[in-house]
PDB file of C-alpha atoms in Angstrom:
ATOM      1  CA  MET A   1     -15.480   8.854  -4.612  1.00  0.00           C
ATOM      2  CA  ALA A   2     -12.529   8.574  -6.981  1.00  0.00           C
ATOM      3  CA  ALA A   3     -12.293   4.833  -6.354  1.00  0.00           C
ATOM      4  CA  ARG A   4     -15.975   4.362  -7.136  1.00  0.00           C
ATOM      5  CA  ALA A   5     -15.648   6.528 -10.227  1.00  0.00           C
ATOM      6  CA  VAL A   6     -13.158   4.073 -11.732  1.00  0.00           C
ATOM      7  CA  GLY A   7     -15.358   1.089 -10.869  1.00  0.00           C
ATOM      8  CA  ALA A   8     -13.747  -0.028  -7.602  1.00  0.00           C
ATOM      9  CA  ARG A   9     -16.040  -1.302  -4.870  1.00  0.00           C
ATOM     10  CA  VAL A  10     -13.946  -1.199  -1.721  1.00  0.00           C
ATOM     11  CA  ARG A  11     -14.564  -3.462   1.252  1.00  0.00           C
ATOM     12  CA  ILE A  12     -12.704  -3.736   4.532  1.00  0.00           C
ATOM     13  CA  ALA A  13     -11.817  -6.995   6.245  1.00  0.00           C
ATOM     14  CA  GLY A  14     -10.276  -6.741   9.682  1.00  0.00           C
ATOM     15  CA  ARG A  15      -9.926  -3.568  11.687  1.00  0.00           C
ATOM     16  CA  PRO A  16      -7.720  -0.735  10.446  1.00  0.00           C
ATOM     17  CA  MET A  17      -5.912   1.218  13.122  1.00  0.00           C
ATOM     18  CA  ALA A  18      -7.133   4.802  13.223  1.00  0.00           C
ATOM     19  CA  GLY A  19      -3.884   6.551  14.036  1.00  0.00           C
ATOM     20  CA  ASP A  20      -0.290   6.075  15.100  1.00  0.00           C
ATOM     21  CA  VAL A  21       0.024   3.355  12.493  1.00  0.00           C
ATOM     22  CA  PHE A  22       2.351   2.523   9.650  1.00  0.00           C
ATOM     23  CA  PHE A  23       0.481   0.482   7.039  1.00  0.00           C
ATOM     24  CA  VAL A  24       2.698  -1.814   4.958  1.00  0.00           C
ATOM     25  CA  ALA A  25       0.913  -3.247   1.921  1.00  0.00           C
ATOM     26  CA  ASN A  26       1.366  -5.224  -1.252  1.00  0.00           C
ATOM     27  CA  HIS A  27       0.985  -3.194  -4.447  1.00  0.00           C
ATOM     28  CA  VAL A  28      -1.046  -4.281  -7.484  1.00  0.00           C
ATOM     29  CA  SER A  29      -2.444  -1.166  -9.173  1.00  0.00           C
ATOM     30  CA  TRP A  30      -2.712   2.598  -9.005  1.00  0.00           C
ATOM     31  CA  ILE A  31      -6.212   1.883  -7.673  1.00  0.00           C
ATOM     32  CA  ASP A  32      -4.506   0.822  -4.424  1.00  0.00           C
ATOM     33  CA  ILE A  33      -3.856   4.495  -3.702  1.00  0.00           C
ATOM     34  CA  LEU A  34      -7.503   5.457  -4.187  1.00  0.00           C
ATOM     35  CA  ALA A  35      -8.772   2.532  -2.123  1.00  0.00           C
ATOM     36  CA  MET A  36      -6.386   2.947   0.800  1.00  0.00           C
ATOM     37  CA  GLY A  37      -6.585   6.738   0.819  1.00  0.00           C
ATOM     38  CA  GLY A  38     -10.371   6.737   0.797  1.00  0.00           C
ATOM     39  CA  ALA A  39     -10.706   4.053   3.456  1.00  0.00           C
ATOM     40  CA  THR A  40      -8.136   5.319   5.965  1.00  0.00           C
ATOM     41  CA  GLY A  41      -7.095   8.888   5.108  1.00  0.00           C
ATOM     42  CA  THR A  42      -3.518   7.676   4.911  1.00  0.00           C
ATOM     43  CA  ALA A  43      -0.577   9.503   3.451  1.00  0.00           C
ATOM     44  CA  PHE A  44       1.705   7.443   1.200  1.00  0.00           C
ATOM     45  CA  VAL A  45       5.364   6.942   0.547  1.00  0.00           C
ATOM     46  CA  SER A  46       5.496   6.965  -3.243  1.00  0.00           C
ATOM     47  CA  HIS A  47       8.002   7.371  -6.046  1.00  0.00           C
ATOM     48  CA  ASP A  48       8.140  10.880  -7.409  1.00  0.00           C
ATOM     49  CA  GLY A  49       6.755   9.879 -10.810  1.00  0.00           C
ATOM     50  CA  VAL A  50       3.308   9.522  -9.221  1.00  0.00           C
ATOM     51  CA  ALA A  51       3.260  13.273  -8.491  1.00  0.00           C
ATOM     52  CA  GLY A  52       2.904  13.951 -12.213  1.00  0.00           C
ATOM     53  CA  TRP A  53       0.073  11.501 -12.863  1.00  0.00           C
ATOM     54  CA  PRO A  54      -3.248  13.093 -13.814  1.00  0.00           C
ATOM     55  CA  VAL A  55      -5.791  12.981 -10.962  1.00  0.00           C
ATOM     56  CA  ILE A  56      -3.931  10.262  -9.001  1.00  0.00           C
ATOM     57  CA  GLY A  57      -0.939  12.501  -8.315  1.00  0.00           C
ATOM     58  CA  TRP A  58      -3.168  15.353  -7.206  1.00  0.00           C
ATOM     59  CA  LEU A  59      -5.225  13.108  -4.925  1.00  0.00           C
ATOM     60  CA  ALA A  60      -2.097  11.614  -3.372  1.00  0.00           C
ATOM     61  CA  ALA A  61      -0.735  15.085  -2.685  1.00  0.00           C
ATOM     62  CA  GLN A  62      -3.938  16.034  -0.835  1.00  0.00           C
ATOM     63  CA  ASN A  63      -3.153  13.262   1.668  1.00  0.00           C
ATOM     64  CA  ASN A  64       0.345  14.647   2.352  1.00  0.00           C
ATOM     65  CA  THR A  65       2.073  11.936   0.352  1.00  0.00           C
ATOM     66  CA  ILE A  66       5.868  11.802   0.566  1.00  0.00           C
ATOM     67  CA  PHE A  67       7.271  11.645  -2.960  1.00  0.00           C
ATOM     68  CA  ILE A  68      10.657   9.953  -3.154  1.00  0.00           C
ATOM     69  CA  ALA A  69      13.098   9.845  -6.065  1.00  0.00           C
ATOM     70  CA  ARG A  70      13.681   6.125  -6.592  1.00  0.00           C
ATOM     71  CA  ASP A  71      17.030   6.687  -8.324  1.00  0.00           C
ATOM     72  CA  ARG A  72      18.543   8.592  -5.367  1.00  0.00           C
ATOM     73  CA  ARG A  73      19.315   5.848  -2.903  1.00  0.00           C
ATOM     74  CA  VAL A  74      22.096   7.918  -1.404  1.00  0.00           C
ATOM     75  CA  ASN A  75      19.423  10.217   0.037  1.00  0.00           C
ATOM     76  CA  VAL A  76      17.794   7.572   2.235  1.00  0.00           C
ATOM     77  CA  GLY A  77      18.646   9.629   5.330  1.00  0.00           C
ATOM     78  CA  GLY A  78      16.657  12.585   4.049  1.00  0.00           C
ATOM     79  CA  GLN A  79      13.790  10.315   3.074  1.00  0.00           C
ATOM     80  CA  LEU A  80      13.698   8.875   6.574  1.00  0.00           C
ATOM     81  CA  ASP A  81      13.561  12.393   8.013  1.00  0.00           C
ATOM     82  CA  GLN A  82      10.518  13.150   5.814  1.00  0.00           C
ATOM     83  CA  LEU A  83       8.872   9.953   6.923  1.00  0.00           C
ATOM     84  CA  ARG A  84       9.518  10.618  10.616  1.00  0.00           C
ATOM     85  CA  ALA A  85       7.959  14.065  10.233  1.00  0.00           C
ATOM     86  CA  ALA A  86       4.870  12.560   8.610  1.00  0.00           C
ATOM     87  CA  LEU A  87       4.466   9.951  11.354  1.00  0.00           C
ATOM     88  CA  ALA A  88       4.899  12.629  14.006  1.00  0.00           C
ATOM     89  CA  GLY A  89       1.733  14.267  12.699  1.00  0.00           C
ATOM     90  CA  HIS A  90      -0.385  11.273  13.816  1.00  0.00           C
ATOM     91  CA  GLN A  91      -1.645  10.655  10.280  1.00  0.00           C
ATOM     92  CA  PRO A  92      -1.514   7.035   9.097  1.00  0.00           C
ATOM     93  CA  VAL A  93       1.214   6.452   6.523  1.00  0.00           C
ATOM     94  CA  THR A  94       1.265   3.660   3.920  1.00  0.00           C
ATOM     95  CA  LEU A  95       4.381   2.127   2.420  1.00  0.00           C
ATOM     96  CA  PHE A  96       4.453  -0.232  -0.577  1.00  0.00           C
ATOM     97  CA  PRO A  97       7.794  -1.900   0.177  1.00  0.00           C
ATOM     98  CA  GLU A  98       7.949  -3.922  -3.034  1.00  0.00           C
ATOM     99  CA  GLY A  99       8.907  -0.636  -4.684  1.00  0.00           C
ATOM    100  CA  THR A 100       6.690  -1.355  -7.693  1.00  0.00           C
ATOM    101  CA  THR A 101       3.449  -3.142  -8.539  1.00  0.00           C
ATOM    102  CA  ASN A 102       3.191  -6.925  -8.726  1.00  0.00           C
ATOM    103  CA  ASP A 103       1.132  -9.369 -10.791  1.00  0.00           C
ATOM    104  CA  ALA A 104      -1.459  -9.934  -7.991  1.00  0.00           C
ATOM    105  CA  ARG A 105      -0.361 -13.568  -7.658  1.00  0.00           C
ATOM    106  CA  THR A 106       2.996 -13.272  -5.926  1.00  0.00           C
ATOM    107  CA  LEU A 107       4.897 -10.811  -3.771  1.00  0.00           C
ATOM    108  CA  LEU A 108       8.125  -9.173  -4.774  1.00  0.00           C
ATOM    109  CA  PRO A 109      10.743  -8.907  -2.005  1.00  0.00           C
ATOM    110  CA  PHE A 110       9.920  -6.246   0.563  1.00  0.00           C
ATOM    111  CA  LYS A 111      12.699  -3.647   0.553  1.00  0.00           C
ATOM    112  CA  PRO A 112      13.711  -2.846   4.121  1.00  0.00           C
ATOM    113  CA  ALA A 113      15.365   0.584   3.729  1.00  0.00           C
ATOM    114  CA  LEU A 114      12.473   2.833   4.777  1.00  0.00           C
ATOM    115  CA  LEU A 115      11.351   0.496   7.537  1.00  0.00           C
ATOM    116  CA  ALA A 116      14.352   1.836   9.432  1.00  0.00           C
ATOM    117  CA  VAL A 117      12.055   4.722  10.419  1.00  0.00           C
ATOM    118  CA  MET A 118      10.506   2.333  12.946  1.00  0.00           C
ATOM    119  CA  LEU A 119      13.813   1.696  14.742  1.00  0.00           C
ATOM    120  CA  PRO A 120      12.861   3.361  16.923  1.00  0.00           C
ATOM    121  CA  PRO A 121       9.626   4.991  15.729  1.00  0.00           C
ATOM    122  CA  PRO A 122       9.108   8.691  16.542  1.00  0.00           C
ATOM    123  CA  ARG A 123       6.650   7.552  19.253  1.00  0.00           C
ATOM    124  CA  ALA A 124       4.468   4.499  19.951  1.00  0.00           C
ATOM    125  CA  VAL A 125       3.560   3.593  16.353  1.00  0.00           C
ATOM    126  CA  VAL A 126       2.546   0.080  15.334  1.00  0.00           C
ATOM    127  CA  ILE A 127       2.993  -1.621  11.978  1.00  0.00           C
ATOM    128  CA  GLN A 128      -0.173  -3.013  10.424  1.00  0.00           C
ATOM    129  CA  PRO A 129       0.293  -5.228   7.354  1.00  0.00           C
ATOM    130  CA  VAL A 130      -2.371  -4.864   4.674  1.00  0.00           C
ATOM    131  CA  HIS A 131      -3.244  -7.376   1.980  1.00  0.00           C
ATOM    132  CA  ILE A 132      -4.831  -5.532  -0.965  1.00  0.00           C
ATOM    133  CA  ASP A 133      -6.956  -8.227  -2.585  1.00  0.00           C
ATOM    134  CA  TYR A 134      -8.668  -7.922  -5.984  1.00  0.00           C
ATOM    135  CA  GLY A 135      -9.786 -11.544  -5.975  1.00  0.00           C
ATOM    136  CA  ALA A 136     -10.006 -13.466  -9.244  1.00  0.00           C
ATOM    137  CA  PRO A 137      -9.770 -10.346 -11.491  1.00  0.00           C
ATOM    138  CA  GLY A 138      -6.473  -9.340  -9.856  1.00  0.00           C
ATOM    139  CA  PRO A 139      -4.074 -10.659 -12.514  1.00  0.00           C
ATOM    140  CA  ASP A 140      -6.151  -9.020 -15.250  1.00  0.00           C
ATOM    141  CA  ILE A 141      -6.102  -5.561 -13.697  1.00  0.00           C
ATOM    142  CA  ALA A 142      -2.565  -5.639 -12.294  1.00  0.00           C
ATOM    143  CA  TRP A 143      -0.227  -2.979 -13.617  1.00  0.00           C
ATOM    144  CA  PHE A 144       2.808  -5.113 -14.142  1.00  0.00           C
ATOM    145  CA  GLY A 145       5.798  -5.257 -16.459  1.00  0.00           C
ATOM    146  CA  ALA A 146       6.356  -2.706 -19.195  1.00  0.00           C
ATOM    147  CA  GLU A 147       2.745  -1.613 -19.708  1.00  0.00           C
ATOM    148  CA  PRO A 148       2.574   2.218 -19.926  1.00  0.00           C
ATOM    149  CA  ALA A 149       0.531   3.963 -17.240  1.00  0.00           C
ATOM    150  CA  GLY A 150      -1.876   5.440 -19.787  1.00  0.00           C
ATOM    151  CA  ALA A 151      -2.506   2.089 -21.423  1.00  0.00           C
ATOM    152  CA  ASN A 152      -3.210   0.441 -18.076  1.00  0.00           C
ATOM    153  CA  ALA A 153      -5.587   3.220 -17.028  1.00  0.00           C
ATOM    154  CA  LYS A 154      -7.438   2.977 -20.354  1.00  0.00           C
ATOM    155  CA  ARG A 155      -7.729  -0.793 -20.022  1.00  0.00           C
ATOM    156  CA  LEU A 156      -9.113  -0.590 -16.497  1.00  0.00           C
ATOM    157  CA  LEU A 157     -11.526   2.229 -17.239  1.00  0.00           C
ATOM    158  CA  GLU A 158     -12.907   0.328 -20.237  1.00  0.00           C
ATOM    159  CA  ARG A 159     -13.342  -2.845 -18.217  1.00  0.00           C
ATOM    160  CA  PRO A 160     -17.060  -3.712 -17.870  1.00  0.00           C
ATOM    161  CA  GLY A 161     -18.626  -4.086 -14.469  1.00  0.00           C
ATOM    162  CA  ALA A 162     -17.505  -3.238 -10.972  1.00  0.00           C
ATOM    163  CA  LEU A 163     -14.087  -4.139  -9.606  1.00  0.00           C
ATOM    164  CA  PRO A 164     -14.211  -5.589  -6.081  1.00  0.00           C
ATOM    165  CA  VAL A 165     -11.207  -4.795  -3.907  1.00  0.00           C
ATOM    166  CA  THR A 166     -10.897  -5.943  -0.324  1.00  0.00           C
ATOM    167  CA  LEU A 167      -8.472  -4.222   2.024  1.00  0.00           C
ATOM    168  CA  ARG A 168      -7.469  -6.947   4.460  1.00  0.00           C
ATOM    169  CA  PHE A 169      -6.082  -5.270   7.572  1.00  0.00           C
ATOM    170  CA  LEU A 170      -4.004  -7.894   9.349  1.00  0.00           C
ATOM    171  CA  GLU A 171      -3.006  -8.014  13.006  1.00  0.00           C
ATOM    172  CA  PRO A 172      -0.797  -5.033  13.930  1.00  0.00           C
ATOM    173  CA  PHE A 173       2.467  -5.583  15.740  1.00  0.00           C
ATOM    174  CA  ASP A 174       5.023  -3.644  17.718  1.00  0.00           C
ATOM    175  CA  PRO A 175       8.192  -2.994  15.692  1.00  0.00           C
ATOM    176  CA  ALA A 176      10.185  -2.892  18.929  1.00  0.00           C
ATOM    177  CA  GLU A 177       9.900  -6.694  19.048  1.00  0.00           C
ATOM    178  CA  PHE A 178      12.228  -7.009  16.040  1.00  0.00           C
ATOM    179  CA  PRO A 179      15.974  -6.369  15.961  1.00  0.00           C
ATOM    180  CA  ASP A 180      16.366  -4.541  12.659  1.00  0.00           C
ATOM    181  CA  ARG A 181      14.715  -3.298   9.474  1.00  0.00           C
ATOM    182  CA  LYS A 182      15.388  -6.546   7.596  1.00  0.00           C
ATOM    183  CA  ALA A 183      13.541  -8.501  10.254  1.00  0.00           C
ATOM    184  CA  LEU A 184      10.631  -6.035  10.045  1.00  0.00           C
ATOM    185  CA  ALA A 185      10.471  -6.413   6.268  1.00  0.00           C
ATOM    186  CA  ALA A 186      10.595 -10.202   6.490  1.00  0.00           C
ATOM    187  CA  GLU A 187       7.864 -10.385   9.145  1.00  0.00           C
ATOM    188  CA  THR A 188       5.559  -8.010   7.287  1.00  0.00           C
ATOM    189  CA  GLN A 189       6.062  -9.879   4.014  1.00  0.00           C
ATOM    190  CA  ARG A 190       5.405 -13.202   5.776  1.00  0.00           C
ATOM    191  CA  ARG A 191       2.071 -11.955   7.100  1.00  0.00           C
ATOM    192  CA  VAL A 192       0.879 -10.540   3.767  1.00  0.00           C
ATOM    193  CA  ALA A 193       2.012 -13.694   1.941  1.00  0.00           C
ATOM    194  CA  ALA A 194       0.123 -15.847   4.441  1.00  0.00           C
ATOM    195  CA  SER A 195      -3.067 -13.879   3.802  1.00  0.00           C
ATOM    196  CA  MET A 196      -2.607 -14.216   0.048  1.00  0.00           C
ATOM    197  CA  ALA A 197      -2.141 -17.957   0.428  1.00  0.00           C
ATOM    198  CA  THR A 198      -5.268 -18.488   2.500  1.00  0.00           C
ATOM    199  CA  VAL A 199      -7.759 -16.208   0.754  1.00  0.00           C
ATOM    200  CA  ALA A 200      -9.464 -17.701  -2.272  1.00  0.00           C
ATOM    201  CA  SER A 201     -12.111 -14.992  -2.751  1.00  0.00           C
ATOM    202  CA  PRO A 202     -12.491 -11.368  -1.599  1.00  0.00           C
ATOM    203  CA  PHE A 203     -15.911 -12.218  -0.174  1.00  0.00           C
ATOM    204  CA  THR A 204     -15.298 -15.465   1.716  1.00  0.00           C
ATOM    205  CA  ASP A 205     -15.315 -13.753   5.083  1.00  0.00           C
ATOM    206  CA  ALA A 206     -17.299 -11.030   6.809  1.00  0.00           C
ATOM    207  CA  THR A 207     -16.548  -7.725   5.136  1.00  0.00           C
ATOM    208  CA  CYS A 208     -18.073  -4.298   5.292  1.00  0.00           C
ATOM    209  CA  PRO A 209     -18.352  -1.866   2.372  1.00  0.00           C
ATOM    210  CA  VAL A 210     -16.642   1.510   2.567  1.00  0.00           C
TER     211      VAL A 210
END
């Protein structure tokens, strides 16, 4: 409902896993949170600044989001403990490993630190890469660079027409097949990048509206 209220029209391509899954996605906009949360019921791993955002922070908290202080890298162990506890509850969890939003054209390097939670996972949990695809309007709606959050929200809310967003759920894989967190990050990034490279339009394949 919140996604539709801001003009997003969410479609799903592929098959999202229903549980025991760690979604790893590219990150373009704060709308990603509304789209993914509404489509899958996922919790998120998010920087603690999101907790204070009007509406978005409250909605994220309702899905048991784990808020992490980005400037406290020394506390990675505690963050991993929080993440393991969330995964143990059988709720899907989504990580945006770029650590910030991108320009919708390219991927930033996937940071591997929190992927260590999958080595080994708390139980049989798969990783499912997700390509969040806004199609041609993507670069125009991306929250990128030094643009303030309020200015970006105002710009998107004033944008005429609907905003199509396709959640492309790629083939899941077993993290146990990879030797370390860096390999997991590289493989997940490779799969999302491949989807970005091959998709020209959010409606070129069979999709179903959410």
